[in-house]
CSV table of C-alpha atoms in Angstrom, one decimal:
chain,number,residue,atom,x,y,z
J,1,MET,CA,-33.3,-1.6,-3.5
J,2,GLU,CA,-32.8,-1.7,-7.3
J,3,ILE,CA,-29.6,-0.8,-8.8
J,4,SER,CA,-29.4,3.0,-10.1
J,5,THR,CA,-26.9,3.7,-12.8
J,6,GLY,CA,-26.0,7.0,-14.3
J,7,SER,CA,-27.9,10.3,-13.7
J,8,SER,CA,-30.8,8.4,-12.2
J,9,MET,CA,-28.9,8.0,-9.1
J,10,SER,CA,-29.1,11.7,-8.1
J,11,GLU,CA,-32.8,11.7,-8.8
J,12,LYS,CA,-33.8,8.9,-6.2
J,13,LYS,CA,-36.4,10.1,-3.7
J,14,ILE,CA,-35.0,10.5,-0.2
J,15,PRO,CA,-36.8,8.1,2.1
J,16,GLU,CA,-39.3,9.9,4.4
J,17,ASP,CA,-38.3,8.3,7.6
J,18,ARG,CA,-34.4,9.1,7.1
J,19,GLU,CA,-32.6,12.1,7.9
J,20,THR,CA,-29.9,13.2,5.0
J,21,VAL,CA,-26.7,13.8,6.9
J,22,ILE,CA,-24.6,14.5,3.5
J,23,GLU,CA,-25.8,15.7,0.2
J,24,ILE,CA,-23.5,16.2,-2.6
J,25,GLU,CA,-24.8,17.8,-5.8
J,26,HIS,CA,-23.1,18.4,-9.1
J,27,LEU,CA,-19.5,18.1,-7.7
J,28,CYS,CA,-16.5,18.8,-9.8
J,29,LYS,CA,-13.0,18.9,-9.1
J,30,ARG,CA,-9.9,18.6,-11.3
J,31,PHE,CA,-6.2,18.9,-11.0
J,32,GLY,CA,-4.8,20.6,-14.0
J,33,GLU,CA,-6.3,18.9,-17.1
J,34,ASN,CA,-7.0,15.7,-14.8
J,35,VAL,CA,-10.9,15.8,-14.1
J,36,VAL,CA,-11.2,13.6,-10.8
J,37,LEU,CA,-14.9,14.3,-10.0
J,38,ASN,CA,-17.2,15.2,-12.8
J,39,ASP,CA,-20.7,16.0,-11.8
J,40,PHE,CA,-20.7,13.6,-8.8
J,41,ASN,CA,-24.0,13.2,-6.8
J,42,LEU,CA,-24.7,11.4,-3.6
J,43,LYS,CA,-26.9,11.2,-0.3
J,44,VAL,CA,-25.9,9.6,2.8
J,45,TYR,CA,-28.3,9.1,5.7
J,46,ARG,CA,-27.8,8.7,9.3
J,47,ASN,CA,-27.1,5.3,10.7
J,48,GLU,CA,-25.9,4.3,7.1
J,49,ASN,CA,-22.7,3.1,5.9
J,50,VAL,CA,-21.8,3.8,2.4
J,51,VAL,CA,-19.0,2.1,0.7
J,52,VAL,CA,-17.4,4.1,-2.1
J,53,LEU,CA,-15.8,1.6,-4.6
J,54,GLY,CA,-13.5,2.5,-7.6
J,55,LYS,CA,-10.2,1.9,-9.3
J,56,SER,CA,-7.1,3.4,-8.1
J,57,GLY,CA,-6.9,7.1,-8.6
J,58,ALA,CA,-10.6,7.2,-9.3
J,59,GLY,CA,-11.1,10.2,-6.9
J,60,LYS,CA,-12.3,8.1,-3.8
J,61,SER,CA,-10.0,10.1,-1.4
J,62,VAL,CA,-10.4,13.2,-3.2
J,63,LEU,CA,-14.0,12.9,-2.5
J,64,ILE,CA,-13.8,12.4,1.1
J,65,LYS,CA,-11.2,15.2,1.5
J,66,CYS,CA,-13.8,17.6,-0.3
J,67,VAL,CA,-16.6,16.5,2.2
J,68,ILE,CA,-14.3,17.6,5.3
J,69,GLY,CA,-13.0,20.8,3.7
J,70,LEU,CA,-9.4,19.6,3.0
J,71,LEU,CA,-9.9,20.0,-0.7
J,72,LYS,CA,-12.0,23.0,-2.2
J,73,PRO,CA,-14.0,21.7,-5.2
J,74,ASP,CA,-14.1,23.6,-8.5
J,75,SER,CA,-18.0,23.6,-8.4
J,76,GLY,CA,-21.1,21.9,-6.8
J,77,THR,CA,-22.2,21.8,-3.3
J,78,ILE,CA,-21.4,19.6,-0.3
J,79,ARG,CA,-24.1,19.8,2.4
J,80,VAL,CA,-22.9,18.2,5.7
J,81,LEU,CA,-25.5,18.5,8.5
J,82,GLY,CA,-27.1,21.2,6.7
J,83,LYS,CA,-24.2,23.5,6.0
J,84,ASN,CA,-22.5,23.8,2.7
J,85,VAL,CA,-18.8,23.2,3.4
J,86,PRO,CA,-17.1,24.9,0.5
J,87,GLU,CA,-18.9,28.1,1.7
J,88,LEU,CA,-17.8,28.0,5.4
J,89,ASP,CA,-15.3,30.4,6.8
J,90,HIS,CA,-12.4,28.8,9.0
J,91,GLU,CA,-14.3,29.2,12.2
J,92,ASP,CA,-17.5,27.4,10.9
J,93,LEU,CA,-15.3,24.7,9.4
J,94,ASP,CA,-13.5,24.0,12.3
J,95,LYS,CA,-17.0,23.7,14.2
J,96,ILE,CA,-18.4,21.3,11.4
J,97,ARG,CA,-15.3,19.2,11.8
J,98,THR,CA,-16.0,18.5,15.6
J,99,LYS,CA,-19.1,16.6,14.1
J,100,ILE,CA,-16.9,14.5,11.5
J,101,GLY,CA,-14.4,11.9,12.2
J,102,PHE,CA,-11.7,11.0,9.7
J,103,LEU,CA,-9.7,7.8,9.9
J,104,PHE,CA,-6.7,8.2,7.9
J,105,GLN,CA,-5.3,5.4,5.5
J,106,GLY,CA,-1.9,5.7,7.5
J,107,ASN,CA,-3.4,6.4,11.0
J,108,ALA,CA,-1.6,9.4,11.5
J,109,LEU,CA,-0.5,9.0,15.0
J,110,TYR,CA,2.1,11.1,16.4
J,111,ASP,CA,5.2,8.8,17.0
J,112,SER,CA,6.5,11.0,19.8
J,113,MET,CA,3.3,11.1,21.9
J,114,THR,CA,1.7,8.4,24.0
J,115,VAL,CA,-1.6,7.0,23.1
J,116,ARG,CA,-3.0,9.2,25.6
J,117,GLU,CA,-1.4,12.3,24.3
J,118,ASN,CA,-2.6,11.2,20.9
J,119,LEU,CA,-6.0,11.2,21.9
J,120,GLU,CA,-6.1,14.4,24.0
J,121,PHE,CA,-4.4,16.1,21.0
J,122,SER,CA,-7.8,16.0,19.1
J,123,LEU,CA,-9.6,17.5,22.1
J,124,ARG,CA,-7.1,20.2,22.7
J,125,ARG,CA,-7.4,21.3,19.0
J,126,GLN,CA,-11.2,22.0,19.4
J,127,TRP,CA,-12.8,25.4,19.8
J,128,ILE,CA,-14.5,23.9,22.9
J,129,LYS,CA,-12.3,23.8,26.0
J,130,LEU,CA,-12.8,20.9,28.3
J,131,PRO,CA,-11.9,20.3,32.0
J,132,GLN,CA,-9.2,17.4,32.5
J,133,THR,CA,-11.6,15.4,34.4
J,134,GLU,CA,-13.7,15.2,31.1
J,135,VAL,CA,-10.9,14.7,28.9
J,136,ASP,CA,-9.7,11.6,31.0
J,137,ALA,CA,-13.1,10.2,31.0
J,138,LEU,CA,-13.4,10.7,27.1
J,139,VAL,CA,-9.9,8.8,26.6
J,140,LYS,CA,-10.9,6.0,28.9
J,141,GLU,CA,-14.4,5.5,27.0
J,142,ALA,CA,-12.6,6.0,23.5
J,143,LEU,CA,-9.9,3.4,24.6
J,144,GLY,CA,-12.8,1.0,25.9
J,145,ASN,CA,-14.6,1.3,22.7
J,146,VAL,CA,-11.8,-0.4,20.8
J,147,SER,CA,-10.8,-2.7,23.5
J,148,LEU,CA,-7.5,-1.3,24.2
J,149,PRO,CA,-7.9,0.3,27.5
J,150,HIS,CA,-4.5,-0.9,28.6
J,151,THR,CA,-2.8,1.1,26.0
J,152,ALA,CA,-2.8,4.8,27.3
J,153,ASP,CA,0.4,5.3,28.3
J,154,MET,CA,2.3,3.1,25.4
J,155,MET,CA,4.2,4.7,22.4
J,156,PRO,CA,2.8,4.1,18.9
J,157,ALA,CA,6.0,2.0,18.2
J,158,GLU,CA,5.1,-0.5,20.9
J,159,LEU,CA,1.8,-1.4,19.1
J,160,SER,CA,1.0,-3.8,16.2
J,161,GLY,CA,-0.5,-2.7,12.9
J,162,GLY,CA,-4.0,-3.6,14.1
J,163,MET,CA,-3.7,-1.9,17.4
J,164,LEU,CA,-2.4,1.4,15.7
J,165,LYS,CA,-5.5,1.2,13.4
J,166,ARG,CA,-7.8,0.5,16.6
J,167,ILE,CA,-5.9,3.6,18.4
J,168,ALA,CA,-6.5,6.0,15.2
J,169,LEU,CA,-10.0,4.8,15.3
J,170,ALA,CA,-10.5,5.9,19.0
J,171,ARG,CA,-8.9,9.2,18.3
J,172,THR,CA,-11.5,9.5,15.5
J,173,LEU,CA,-14.4,8.8,18.0
J,174,ILE,CA,-13.4,10.6,21.1
J,175,LEU,CA,-15.5,13.7,20.2
J,176,LYS,CA,-18.3,11.6,19.3
J,177,PRO,CA,-19.0,12.5,15.8
J,178,GLU,CA,-22.2,12.2,13.5
J,179,ILE,CA,-20.3,11.3,10.9
J,180,ILE,CA,-17.1,9.1,10.2
J,181,LEU,CA,-15.0,9.0,7.0
J,182,TYR,CA,-12.7,5.9,6.7
J,183,ASP,CA,-10.0,6.1,4.3
J,184,GLU,CA,-8.9,2.3,3.4
J,185,PRO,CA,-9.5,1.2,6.7
J,186,THR,CA,-8.2,-2.3,6.4
J,187,THR,CA,-5.3,-1.7,4.1
J,188,GLY,CA,-2.1,-3.5,5.0
J,189,LEU,CA,-3.7,-5.4,7.5
J,190,ASP,CA,-4.0,-9.3,7.7
J,191,PRO,CA,-7.3,-11.0,6.9
J,192,VAL,CA,-8.1,-11.8,10.5
J,193,THR,CA,-7.2,-8.2,11.9
J,194,ALA,CA,-8.9,-6.7,8.8
J,195,ARG,CA,-12.3,-8.5,9.8
J,196,GLU,CA,-11.8,-7.3,13.5
J,197,ILE,CA,-11.7,-3.8,12.1
J,198,ASP,CA,-14.8,-4.4,10.0
J,199,ASN,CA,-16.5,-5.9,12.9
J,200,LEU,CA,-15.4,-2.8,15.0
J,201,ILE,CA,-16.7,-0.6,12.2
J,202,ILE,CA,-20.4,-2.1,12.3
J,203,ALA,CA,-20.1,-2.2,16.2
J,204,LEU,CA,-19.8,1.3,16.3
J,205,GLN,CA,-22.2,2.3,14.0
J,206,LYS,CA,-24.9,0.4,15.8
J,207,LYS,CA,-23.6,2.2,19.1
J,208,TYR,CA,-23.3,5.8,18.0
J,209,HIS,CA,-25.8,5.6,15.0
J,210,THR,CA,-23.2,7.4,12.9
J,211,ALA,CA,-23.4,7.8,9.2
J,212,SER,CA,-20.3,6.9,7.4
J,213,ILE,CA,-18.4,7.0,4.0
J,214,ILE,CA,-16.0,4.1,3.6
J,215,ILE,CA,-13.4,4.3,0.9
J,216,SER,CA,-11.9,0.5,0.3
J,217,HIS,CA,-10.2,-1.6,-2.2
J,218,ASP,CA,-10.7,-4.7,0.1
J,219,MET,CA,-13.7,-6.6,-1.2
J,220,ASN,CA,-14.3,-8.4,2.1
J,221,CYS,CA,-14.4,-5.0,4.0
J,222,VAL,CA,-17.0,-3.9,1.2
J,223,LYS,CA,-19.0,-6.9,1.8
J,224,ASN,CA,-19.1,-6.8,5.5
J,225,THR,CA,-19.6,-3.3,6.2
J,226,ALA,CA,-21.6,-1.6,3.6
J,227,ASP,CA,-25.4,-1.1,3.7
J,228,ARG,CA,-25.0,0.5,0.3
J,229,VAL,CA,-22.2,0.6,-2.2
J,230,VAL,CA,-21.7,3.4,-4.7
J,231,LEU,CA,-19.3,2.9,-7.6
J,232,LEU,CA,-17.2,5.8,-8.8
J,233,LEU,CA,-16.5,5.6,-12.4
J,234,ASP,CA,-15.4,8.3,-14.7
J,235,GLY,CA,-15.8,11.0,-11.8
J,236,LYS,CA,-19.4,10.0,-11.5
J,237,CYS,CA,-21.8,8.0,-9.2
J,238,TYR,CA,-22.0,5.3,-11.8
J,239,ALA,CA,-24.1,2.8,-9.8
J,240,GLU,CA,-25.5,2.1,-6.4
J,241,GLY,CA,-27.1,-0.8,-4.5
J,242,THR,CA,-26.4,-3.3,-2.0
J,243,TYR,CA,-23.2,-5.5,-2.1
J,244,ARG,CA,-25.4,-8.6,-3.2
J,245,GLU,CA,-27.2,-6.4,-6.0
J,246,LEU,CA,-24.1,-5.0,-7.6
J,247,GLU,CA,-22.3,-8.4,-7.6
J,248,GLU,CA,-25.1,-9.8,-9.5
J,249,ALA,CA,-25.4,-7.1,-12.0
J,250,ALA,CA,-24.9,-7.8,-15.8
J,251,ASP,CA,-23.1,-4.5,-16.5
J,252,GLU,CA,-19.6,-5.2,-17.3
J,253,ASN,CA,-18.5,-2.0,-15.8
J,254,ILE,CA,-19.6,-3.1,-12.6
J,255,LYS,CA,-18.8,-6.8,-12.8
J,256,GLN,CA,-15.1,-6.2,-13.0
J,257,PHE,CA,-15.0,-5.3,-9.5
J,258,PHE,CA,-16.4,-8.6,-8.3
J,259,GLU,CA,-14.8,-11.1,-10.2
């Protein structure tokens, strides 16, 4: 893959043997006078981890919140599994969200609920009603995926930071999403635990063939998990390529992230 910069990124031909699951075109989002996303373009393919890299406040979290419909863009299209998210009504948005997992930076677990109840909450909020036997099986599978089957009846306060991240990931996976959005998955974790989360992200991608957008400031996470790195600069996709390609780039705007 060659490094693409500037507007040429959006003109890259989609590989014939890969399915596009997210297609963002000419996305713009501002808050008052602050332009956060300015003609942003991106394609994400099935079974691909795309890491979005950028400075603090560059709009990375805003981007994935637009993808899942938590924020409405000012203009542009966001096609997720063929549906233009900004045009969906509440019911259709809920349906498409069952196919998208979102790992929040702060985990967003409910302190007053057990691990089991936190995982069941995601299932009970969906428009499809499941029998308790299936709910139990999904909870067991989700906890097994993150190697924490013994924590089902524990409270979040009893868990370490790394365990909390794993439980949040289990909740993200419980509906077997086709797409996962990770918001700073290793922030606040020690290097050993962060590497464990990186390995888990890769293992789950291989098991479920998910497509992922990963927001991260952690360059080890970027290096370990990315199939492709996208640099968000001045509201645009400034450059894309593999980690090594961007690491070796001569462009000063790219080099500053790898020094």
